[in-house]
Amino acid sequence: MDVNEDPPFVNSPEHLDPSEVHRQDEKLQRGNHSLAHSDHDEILSSLLQTIRTNGTRRTLTQFYVHNLLRMSLLRHGDQSRATSNPTGLELSPEQDPGLPPRLVQFGVGITLETDTETTDPQSFEQIATYLLELKNWYARQGSSHLPLDSPMADPYFGMVWRELTTLRHADGFQMLEKAYRAYKPWEQEMEELLGFSIEDAVYYTRELTDWITPRLEGQDTEVARWSPSLLDFSQKAIELTDEAVWVSEETLVDWCDDSPRFQNFLERLVVEPGTASGFRTPVDVNPLERAPFIRTGDEFLLPLPRTVLYALANTFYYDLIDSEYQGEFQLRFGDWLEEWTGDCLSKVFSKDDIIRNYTYEYDGEEVEGDILILHDDEPIIIECKGKKLRAETRKGNFGGIDAIKEDIERGIGDAYHQADRLVTGVQSGQITEIETSDGTTICLEPSTLEDAHRWLVLGESYGSIATRDFAKILDITPVPYVCDIYDLQVLAEVLESPERLLHYVRQRTRQTTVQLRRPGTQYVNSKTFSSDEIDYLAVYKRNGWEFPPGAQRITGAGDNLREDAIDSIMDSGEFQFTF
């Protein structure tokens, strides 16, 4: 195509076919292709060879073109989705276009293992084909490990599938809030280790986001006008994208801050092609999760703002845990989660009802509880767990059943037993009082916690393990309510009264208890099911603050609700970080 001619697709993105990737995926699944009997290493080797031939920079730019087109299609489809699918149930291929986000992230990460010039330009469709076949290879392997009617089937297969397809269920600004709350107490240590503080990191992130966002606005529409499809771009589309997303270090410094602290920030969060190693599967730690800025020579590939926000929430953990401050850091790192949980709940409940960091005597030892809410005749015992899922668990069937069970027990199981210990101790008369953090003693009668709720708040997304699967693995009664802190913040924003929040939790707990497989069936007793808690919340709200009857998969139902809630939280100034 002559790059000087007028764009061939003036009415874009309507000409793009958003289901083409899904058709390609289905074609690969049928097995009538050259890769049908290839193993993981063969597919990966072919992918890397194609990237080397295509060139590292060209490949990285092509991934960005695909992302721009996907964003354009999603935005273009919002109105039609609202008309054709008002209940927000599972997205059809036409409404969820392109490669899965995590698969794109894996593709970018694996590209960083190379550092080559273009010798023979390749179509992005060829690269996408290898990525889709890699995903399908994992699916084929999973089918031989465990019977589908096993209660472990969903977490076993679901964890690795999450790593292959979806991003975490949290907003980018929530990730920034987590970073601020988690690392603010460690500012002095960060200064010594890295040469900048979390305040600096938040400021630089905001400055860069404010610059990157308008730079890309409208670019997706222009690129779409030069793109025959989501998987096949003209040279003009690649050139337009390259000009927009690659910038010099001088340009970044001029826009953000010409200071040693900003230089330290960039150096800590930068990765160069050819330097990443040991990243071989989609379930390994991606280089972008530690360093989202890609540098070649004196130019940087602008990261999508969401990538930077997610990296900030987690990457500095590794600096502190591997330093001389390791012991104290491990001991105190979970404080941010308890504090944020209490702040969320104070939006719904009276502050007089909320007791934080209380203690009591049990079996001759002093035990500390996280949060107790004494509201009318429905007390709530809340335990917070910041435990991360290990790599072996995130690998699902490739990490093994034992790893999944151990992580669920140490995360959800331990938190449940801590909450349940207070309930059973009070009802048995073994625990008669608690002491608050200000030294006040509160007496507890056996009847006080008779109808107590047990809520568990996690510090990271556990996906379907938290929304339903833990009940199939842990032998605990009554079933607790489990969510992560990011979901809890949205719940507190949408369910504004204690009565409504408690009603939602009661119904959600019943949703969890019925979602158990029966041999040869799929969720015979379930009503709604998703790996995202806010999908449940959206359906509950749309159905008049009740869950509808009948089985429904509700993937994607809560996306707009989450965005609206975060906008409201931002407008009210509830986030602790400031720009």
PDB file of C-alpha atoms in Angstrom, residues 21-247:
ATOM      1  CA  VAL A  21      -9.492 -13.274  16.479  1.00  0.00           C
ATOM      2  CA  HIS A  22     -12.074 -15.636  17.946  1.00  0.00           C
ATOM      3  CA  ARG A  23     -12.544 -17.337  14.596  1.00  0.00           C
ATOM      4  CA  GLN A  24      -8.778 -17.763  14.324  1.00  0.00           C
ATOM      5  CA  ASP A  25      -8.747 -19.195  17.845  1.00  0.00           C
ATOM      6  CA  GLU A  26     -11.523 -21.659  16.989  1.00  0.00           C
ATOM      7  CA  LYS A  27      -9.685 -22.687  13.829  1.00  0.00           C
ATOM      8  CA  LEU A  28      -6.570 -23.455  15.865  1.00  0.00           C
ATOM      9  CA  GLN A  29      -8.600 -25.427  18.388  1.00  0.00           C
ATOM     10  CA  ARG A  30      -9.882 -27.695  15.603  1.00  0.00           C
ATOM     11  CA  GLY A  31      -6.295 -28.838  15.021  1.00  0.00           C
ATOM     12  CA  ASN A  32      -6.148 -28.540  11.217  1.00  0.00           C
ATOM     13  CA  HIS A  33      -2.904 -26.570  11.044  1.00  0.00           C
ATOM     14  CA  SER A  34       0.879 -27.014  11.146  1.00  0.00           C
ATOM     15  CA  LEU A  35       1.108 -26.313  14.878  1.00  0.00           C
ATOM     16  CA  ALA A  36      -1.531 -28.855  15.880  1.00  0.00           C
ATOM     17  CA  HIS A  37       0.874 -31.359  17.421  1.00  0.00           C
ATOM     18  CA  SER A  38       3.595 -28.936  18.540  1.00  0.00           C
ATOM     19  CA  ASP A  39       4.617 -28.798  22.164  1.00  0.00           C
ATOM     20  CA  HIS A  40       5.093 -25.669  24.257  1.00  0.00           C
ATOM     21  CA  ASP A  41       8.787 -25.229  23.484  1.00  0.00           C
ATOM     22  CA  GLU A  42       8.246 -25.638  19.739  1.00  0.00           C
ATOM     23  CA  ILE A  43       5.528 -22.999  19.668  1.00  0.00           C
ATOM     24  CA  LEU A  44       7.588 -20.619  21.783  1.00  0.00           C
ATOM     25  CA  SER A  45      10.663 -21.172  19.633  1.00  0.00           C
ATOM     26  CA  SER A  46       8.666 -20.401  16.472  1.00  0.00           C
ATOM     27  CA  LEU A  47       7.216 -17.303  18.097  1.00  0.00           C
ATOM     28  CA  LEU A  48      10.636 -15.997  19.125  1.00  0.00           C
ATOM     29  CA  GLN A  49      12.093 -16.694  15.676  1.00  0.00           C
ATOM     30  CA  THR A  50       9.245 -14.763  14.042  1.00  0.00           C
ATOM     31  CA  ILE A  51       9.800 -11.831  16.428  1.00  0.00           C
ATOM     32  CA  ARG A  52      13.548 -11.810  15.717  1.00  0.00           C
ATOM     33  CA  THR A  53      12.895 -11.738  11.976  1.00  0.00           C
ATOM     34  CA  ASN A  54      10.224  -9.095  12.361  1.00  0.00           C
ATOM     35  CA  GLY A  55      12.470  -6.974  14.585  1.00  0.00           C
ATOM     36  CA  THR A  56      12.038  -6.133  18.260  1.00  0.00           C
ATOM     37  CA  ARG A  57      10.928  -2.522  17.856  1.00  0.00           C
ATOM     38  CA  ARG A  58       8.542  -3.304  15.005  1.00  0.00           C
ATOM     39  CA  THR A  59       6.968  -6.120  17.034  1.00  0.00           C
ATOM     40  CA  LEU A  60       6.518  -3.927  20.104  1.00  0.00           C
ATOM     41  CA  THR A  61       4.899  -1.251  17.940  1.00  0.00           C
ATOM     42  CA  GLN A  62       2.581  -3.829  16.361  1.00  0.00           C
ATOM     43  CA  PHE A  63       1.364  -4.882  19.793  1.00  0.00           C
ATOM     44  CA  TYR A  64       0.573  -1.235  20.449  1.00  0.00           C
ATOM     45  CA  VAL A  65      -1.335  -0.971  17.141  1.00  0.00           C
ATOM     46  CA  HIS A  66      -3.428  -3.974  18.163  1.00  0.00           C
ATOM     47  CA  ASN A  67      -4.122  -2.384  21.554  1.00  0.00           C
ATOM     48  CA  LEU A  68      -5.166   0.904  19.947  1.00  0.00           C
ATOM     49  CA  LEU A  69      -7.557  -0.894  17.603  1.00  0.00           C
ATOM     50  CA  ARG A  70      -8.981  -2.940  20.448  1.00  0.00           C
ATOM     51  CA  MET A  71      -9.573   0.222  22.508  1.00  0.00           C
ATOM     52  CA  SER A  72     -11.296   1.853  19.535  1.00  0.00           C
ATOM     53  CA  LEU A  73     -13.597  -1.118  19.031  1.00  0.00           C
ATOM     54  CA  LEU A  74     -14.480  -1.368  22.706  1.00  0.00           C
ATOM     55  CA  ARG A  75     -15.344   2.319  22.882  1.00  0.00           C
ATOM     56  CA  HIS A  76     -17.293   2.101  19.625  1.00  0.00           C
ATOM     57  CA  GLY A  77     -19.221  -0.905  20.948  1.00  0.00           C
ATOM     58  CA  ASP A  78     -20.281   0.626  24.272  1.00  0.00           C
ATOM     59  CA  GLN A  79     -23.491   2.129  22.882  1.00  0.00           C
ATOM     60  CA  SER A  80     -24.512  -0.924  20.876  1.00  0.00           C
ATOM     61  CA  ARG A  81     -23.764  -3.194  23.831  1.00  0.00           C
ATOM     62  CA  ALA A  82     -26.003  -1.087  26.066  1.00  0.00           C
ATOM     63  CA  THR A  83     -28.812  -1.572  23.540  1.00  0.00           C
ATOM     64  CA  SER A  84     -28.292  -5.226  22.635  1.00  0.00           C
ATOM     65  CA  ASN A  85     -27.158  -6.523  26.018  1.00  0.00           C
ATOM     66  CA  PRO A  86     -28.619  -4.300  28.756  1.00  0.00           C
ATOM     67  CA  THR A  87     -28.305  -6.987  31.432  1.00  0.00           C
ATOM     68  CA  GLY A  88     -24.532  -7.002  31.027  1.00  0.00           C
ATOM     69  CA  LEU A  89     -24.253 -10.758  30.798  1.00  0.00           C
ATOM     70  CA  GLU A  90     -21.286 -12.485  29.214  1.00  0.00           C
ATOM     71  CA  LEU A  91     -19.687 -10.550  26.341  1.00  0.00           C
ATOM     72  CA  SER A  92     -19.975 -12.110  22.924  1.00  0.00           C
ATOM     73  CA  PRO A  93     -16.892 -12.297  20.658  1.00  0.00           C
ATOM     74  CA  GLU A  94     -18.226  -9.270  18.788  1.00  0.00           C
ATOM     75  CA  GLN A  95     -18.225  -7.265  22.032  1.00  0.00           C
ATOM     76  CA  ASP A  96     -14.853  -8.448  23.350  1.00  0.00           C
ATOM     77  CA  PRO A  97     -12.481  -8.029  20.416  1.00  0.00           C
ATOM     78  CA  GLY A  98      -8.839  -8.880  19.966  1.00  0.00           C
ATOM     79  CA  LEU A  99      -6.282 -10.926  21.825  1.00  0.00           C
ATOM     80  CA  PRO A 100      -6.918 -11.343  25.565  1.00  0.00           C
ATOM     81  CA  PRO A 101      -5.121  -8.564  27.535  1.00  0.00           C
ATOM     82  CA  ARG A 102      -2.840 -10.936  29.442  1.00  0.00           C
ATOM     83  CA  LEU A 103      -1.860 -12.689  26.228  1.00  0.00           C
ATOM     84  CA  VAL A 104      -0.820  -9.332  24.758  1.00  0.00           C
ATOM     85  CA  GLN A 105       1.160  -8.609  27.907  1.00  0.00           C
ATOM     86  CA  PHE A 106       2.867 -11.973  27.583  1.00  0.00           C
ATOM     87  CA  GLY A 107       3.664 -11.222  23.937  1.00  0.00           C
ATOM     88  CA  VAL A 108       5.318  -7.938  24.877  1.00  0.00           C
ATOM     89  CA  GLY A 109       7.226  -9.623  27.699  1.00  0.00           C
ATOM     90  CA  ILE A 110       8.531 -12.404  25.460  1.00  0.00           C
ATOM     91  CA  THR A 111       9.523  -9.822  22.821  1.00  0.00           C
ATOM     92  CA  LEU A 112      11.846  -8.281  25.420  1.00  0.00           C
ATOM     93  CA  GLU A 113      13.936 -11.450  25.226  1.00  0.00           C
ATOM     94  CA  THR A 114      15.053 -10.278  21.777  1.00  0.00           C
ATOM     95  CA  ASP A 115      16.971  -7.260  20.502  1.00  0.00           C
ATOM     96  CA  THR A 116      17.066  -7.423  16.707  1.00  0.00           C
ATOM     97  CA  GLU A 117      16.585  -5.198  13.680  1.00  0.00           C
ATOM     98  CA  THR A 118      13.887  -5.980  11.120  1.00  0.00           C
ATOM     99  CA  THR A 119      15.176  -8.316   8.414  1.00  0.00           C
ATOM    100  CA  ASP A 120      11.870  -9.558   7.009  1.00  0.00           C
ATOM    101  CA  PRO A 121       8.677  -7.761   8.107  1.00  0.00           C
ATOM    102  CA  GLN A 122       6.085 -10.198   9.431  1.00  0.00           C
ATOM    103  CA  SER A 123       2.332  -9.820   9.712  1.00  0.00           C
ATOM    104  CA  PHE A 124       1.032  -9.415  13.241  1.00  0.00           C
ATOM    105  CA  GLU A 125      -1.418 -12.184  12.370  1.00  0.00           C
ATOM    106  CA  GLN A 126       1.456 -14.681  12.414  1.00  0.00           C
ATOM    107  CA  ILE A 127       2.567 -13.530  15.872  1.00  0.00           C
ATOM    108  CA  ALA A 128      -1.033 -13.648  17.129  1.00  0.00           C
ATOM    109  CA  THR A 129      -1.421 -17.165  15.738  1.00  0.00           C
ATOM    110  CA  TYR A 130       1.485 -18.435  17.828  1.00  0.00           C
ATOM    111  CA  LEU A 131       0.116 -16.711  20.946  1.00  0.00           C
ATOM    112  CA  LEU A 132      -3.355 -18.204  20.468  1.00  0.00           C
ATOM    113  CA  GLU A 133      -1.903 -21.641  19.839  1.00  0.00           C
ATOM    114  CA  LEU A 134       0.150 -21.322  23.014  1.00  0.00           C
ATOM    115  CA  LYS A 135      -3.049 -20.559  24.925  1.00  0.00           C
ATOM    116  CA  ASN A 136      -4.756 -23.558  23.355  1.00  0.00           C
ATOM    117  CA  TRP A 137      -1.790 -25.790  24.185  1.00  0.00           C
ATOM    118  CA  TYR A 138      -2.376 -25.005  27.868  1.00  0.00           C
ATOM    119  CA  ALA A 139      -6.061 -25.815  27.441  1.00  0.00           C
ATOM    120  CA  ARG A 140      -5.274 -29.186  25.856  1.00  0.00           C
ATOM    121  CA  GLN A 141      -2.857 -30.083  28.637  1.00  0.00           C
ATOM    122  CA  GLY A 142      -5.383 -29.226  31.305  1.00  0.00           C
ATOM    123  CA  SER A 143      -7.968 -31.685  30.041  1.00  0.00           C
ATOM    124  CA  SER A 144      -5.763 -34.650  30.936  1.00  0.00           C
ATOM    125  CA  HIS A 145      -5.034 -33.715  34.544  1.00  0.00           C
ATOM    126  CA  LEU A 146      -8.332 -33.819  36.388  1.00  0.00           C
ATOM    127  CA  PRO A 147     -11.915 -35.022  35.806  1.00  0.00           C
ATOM    128  CA  LEU A 148     -14.295 -32.134  35.088  1.00  0.00           C
ATOM    129  CA  ASP A 149     -16.688 -33.298  37.801  1.00  0.00           C
ATOM    130  CA  SER A 150     -14.007 -32.896  40.477  1.00  0.00           C
ATOM    131  CA  PRO A 151     -14.576 -30.020  42.934  1.00  0.00           C
ATOM    132  CA  MET A 152     -10.981 -28.981  42.185  1.00  0.00           C
ATOM    133  CA  ALA A 153     -11.586 -28.638  38.443  1.00  0.00           C
ATOM    134  CA  ASP A 154     -12.465 -24.949  38.430  1.00  0.00           C
ATOM    135  CA  PRO A 155      -9.569 -23.617  40.525  1.00  0.00           C
ATOM    136  CA  TYR A 156      -7.263 -26.140  38.891  1.00  0.00           C
ATOM    137  CA  PHE A 157      -8.001 -24.973  35.348  1.00  0.00           C
ATOM    138  CA  GLY A 158      -9.282 -21.492  36.191  1.00  0.00           C
ATOM    139  CA  MET A 159      -6.082 -20.103  37.700  1.00  0.00           C
ATOM    140  CA  VAL A 160      -3.901 -20.730  34.666  1.00  0.00           C
ATOM    141  CA  TRP A 161      -6.696 -19.554  32.369  1.00  0.00           C
ATOM    142  CA  ARG A 162      -6.863 -16.272  34.302  1.00  0.00           C
ATOM    143  CA  GLU A 163      -3.132 -15.795  33.762  1.00  0.00           C
ATOM    144  CA  LEU A 164      -3.575 -16.414  30.045  1.00  0.00           C
ATOM    145  CA  THR A 165      -6.543 -14.143  29.372  1.00  0.00           C
ATOM    146  CA  THR A 166      -7.640 -11.491  31.865  1.00  0.00           C
ATOM    147  CA  LEU A 167      -6.167  -8.603  33.798  1.00  0.00           C
ATOM    148  CA  ARG A 168      -6.741  -8.349  37.524  1.00  0.00           C
ATOM    149  CA  HIS A 169     -10.164  -7.097  38.601  1.00  0.00           C
ATOM    150  CA  ALA A 170      -9.090  -3.716  39.965  1.00  0.00           C
ATOM    151  CA  ASP A 171      -8.962  -0.165  38.698  1.00  0.00           C
ATOM    152  CA  GLY A 172      -5.622   1.475  37.982  1.00  0.00           C
ATOM    153  CA  PHE A 173      -6.264   4.251  40.489  1.00  0.00           C
ATOM    154  CA  GLN A 174      -6.931   1.631  43.153  1.00  0.00           C
ATOM    155  CA  MET A 175      -3.522   0.185  42.351  1.00  0.00           C
ATOM    156  CA  LEU A 176      -2.027   3.632  42.866  1.00  0.00           C
ATOM    157  CA  GLU A 177      -3.830   3.949  46.185  1.00  0.00           C
ATOM    158  CA  LYS A 178      -2.467   0.560  47.232  1.00  0.00           C
ATOM    159  CA  ALA A 179       1.054   1.675  46.302  1.00  0.00           C
ATOM    160  CA  TYR A 180       0.703   4.884  48.290  1.00  0.00           C
ATOM    161  CA  ARG A 181      -0.746   3.227  51.394  1.00  0.00           C
ATOM    162  CA  ALA A 182       1.670   0.293  51.295  1.00  0.00           C
ATOM    163  CA  TYR A 183       4.919   2.205  50.747  1.00  0.00           C
ATOM    164  CA  LYS A 184       4.252   5.567  52.420  1.00  0.00           C
ATOM    165  CA  PRO A 185       5.440   4.196  55.816  1.00  0.00           C
ATOM    166  CA  TRP A 186       8.688   3.158  54.092  1.00  0.00           C
ATOM    167  CA  GLU A 187       9.615   6.479  52.499  1.00  0.00           C
ATOM    168  CA  GLN A 188      12.956   6.784  54.241  1.00  0.00           C
ATOM    169  CA  GLU A 189      13.933   3.244  53.308  1.00  0.00           C
ATOM    170  CA  MET A 190      12.899   3.827  49.671  1.00  0.00           C
ATOM    171  CA  GLU A 191      14.969   7.018  49.596  1.00  0.00           C
ATOM    172  CA  GLU A 192      18.035   5.091  50.742  1.00  0.00           C
ATOM    173  CA  LEU A 193      17.487   2.146  48.396  1.00  0.00           C
ATOM    174  CA  LEU A 194      16.154   3.850  45.265  1.00  0.00           C
ATOM    175  CA  GLY A 195      16.823   7.574  45.484  1.00  0.00           C
ATOM    176  CA  PHE A 196      13.147   8.595  45.338  1.00  0.00           C
ATOM    177  CA  SER A 197      10.022   8.267  47.471  1.00  0.00           C
ATOM    178  CA  ILE A 198       6.521   6.929  46.836  1.00  0.00           C
ATOM    179  CA  GLU A 199       5.382  10.574  46.759  1.00  0.00           C
ATOM    180  CA  ASP A 200       7.793  11.117  43.864  1.00  0.00           C
ATOM    181  CA  ALA A 201       6.604   7.960  42.096  1.00  0.00           C
ATOM    182  CA  VAL A 202       2.950   9.054  42.344  1.00  0.00           C
ATOM    183  CA  TYR A 203       3.778  12.560  41.100  1.00  0.00           C
ATOM    184  CA  TYR A 204       5.818  11.340  38.140  1.00  0.00           C
ATOM    185  CA  THR A 205       3.144   8.785  37.237  1.00  0.00           C
ATOM    186  CA  ARG A 206       0.468  11.479  37.195  1.00  0.00           C
ATOM    187  CA  GLU A 207       2.618  13.831  35.107  1.00  0.00           C
ATOM    188  CA  LEU A 208       3.343  11.106  32.585  1.00  0.00           C
ATOM    189  CA  THR A 209      -0.281   9.959  32.495  1.00  0.00           C
ATOM    190  CA  ASP A 210      -1.462  13.511  31.855  1.00  0.00           C
ATOM    191  CA  TRP A 211       0.947  13.689  28.953  1.00  0.00           C
ATOM    192  CA  ILE A 212       0.478  10.206  27.471  1.00  0.00           C
ATOM    193  CA  THR A 213      -3.341  10.208  27.516  1.00  0.00           C
ATOM    194  CA  PRO A 214      -3.927  13.241  25.250  1.00  0.00           C
ATOM    195  CA  ARG A 215      -1.030  12.126  23.055  1.00  0.00           C
ATOM    196  CA  LEU A 216      -2.960   8.915  22.283  1.00  0.00           C
ATOM    197  CA  GLU A 217      -6.456  10.439  22.159  1.00  0.00           C
ATOM    198  CA  GLY A 218      -7.852  10.035  18.683  1.00  0.00           C
ATOM    199  CA  GLN A 219      -4.797   8.078  17.598  1.00  0.00           C
ATOM    200  CA  ASP A 220      -6.717   4.798  17.693  1.00  0.00           C
ATOM    201  CA  THR A 221      -9.293   6.147  15.241  1.00  0.00           C
ATOM    202  CA  GLU A 222      -6.610   7.386  12.866  1.00  0.00           C
ATOM    203  CA  VAL A 223      -4.713   4.091  13.048  1.00  0.00           C
ATOM    204  CA  ALA A 224      -7.949   2.174  12.388  1.00  0.00           C
ATOM    205  CA  ARG A 225      -8.367   4.089   9.141  1.00  0.00           C
ATOM    206  CA  TRP A 226      -5.182   2.430   7.881  1.00  0.00           C
ATOM    207  CA  SER A 227      -5.808  -1.059   9.256  1.00  0.00           C
ATOM    208  CA  PRO A 228      -7.611  -3.756   7.255  1.00  0.00           C
ATOM    209  CA  SER A 229      -8.212  -5.793  10.410  1.00  0.00           C
ATOM    210  CA  LEU A 230      -7.296  -6.324  14.044  1.00  0.00           C
ATOM    211  CA  LEU A 231      -4.531  -8.714  12.991  1.00  0.00           C
ATOM    212  CA  ASP A 232      -3.285  -7.122   9.787  1.00  0.00           C
ATOM    213  CA  PHE A 233      -2.019  -3.532   9.748  1.00  0.00           C
ATOM    214  CA  SER A 234      -0.699  -1.450   6.876  1.00  0.00           C
ATOM    215  CA  GLN A 235       2.787   0.015   7.100  1.00  0.00           C
ATOM    216  CA  LYS A 236       1.165   3.432   7.472  1.00  0.00           C
ATOM    217  CA  ALA A 237      -0.674   2.296  10.621  1.00  0.00           C
ATOM    218  CA  ILE A 238       2.591   1.049  12.109  1.00  0.00           C
ATOM    219  CA  GLU A 239       4.386   4.285  11.228  1.00  0.00           C
ATOM    220  CA  LEU A 240       1.639   6.436  12.754  1.00  0.00           C
ATOM    221  CA  THR A 241       1.764   4.408  15.951  1.00  0.00           C
ATOM    222  CA  ASP A 242       5.562   4.407  16.088  1.00  0.00           C
ATOM    223  CA  GLU A 243       5.627   8.209  15.927  1.00  0.00           C
ATOM    224  CA  ALA A 244       3.121   8.481  18.771  1.00  0.00           C
ATOM    225  CA  VAL A 245       4.407   5.909  21.247  1.00  0.00           C
ATOM    226  CA  TRP A 246       8.206   6.185  20.994  1.00  0.00           C
ATOM    227  CA  VAL A 247       9.781   9.302  22.521  1.00  0.00           C
TER     228      VAL A 247
END
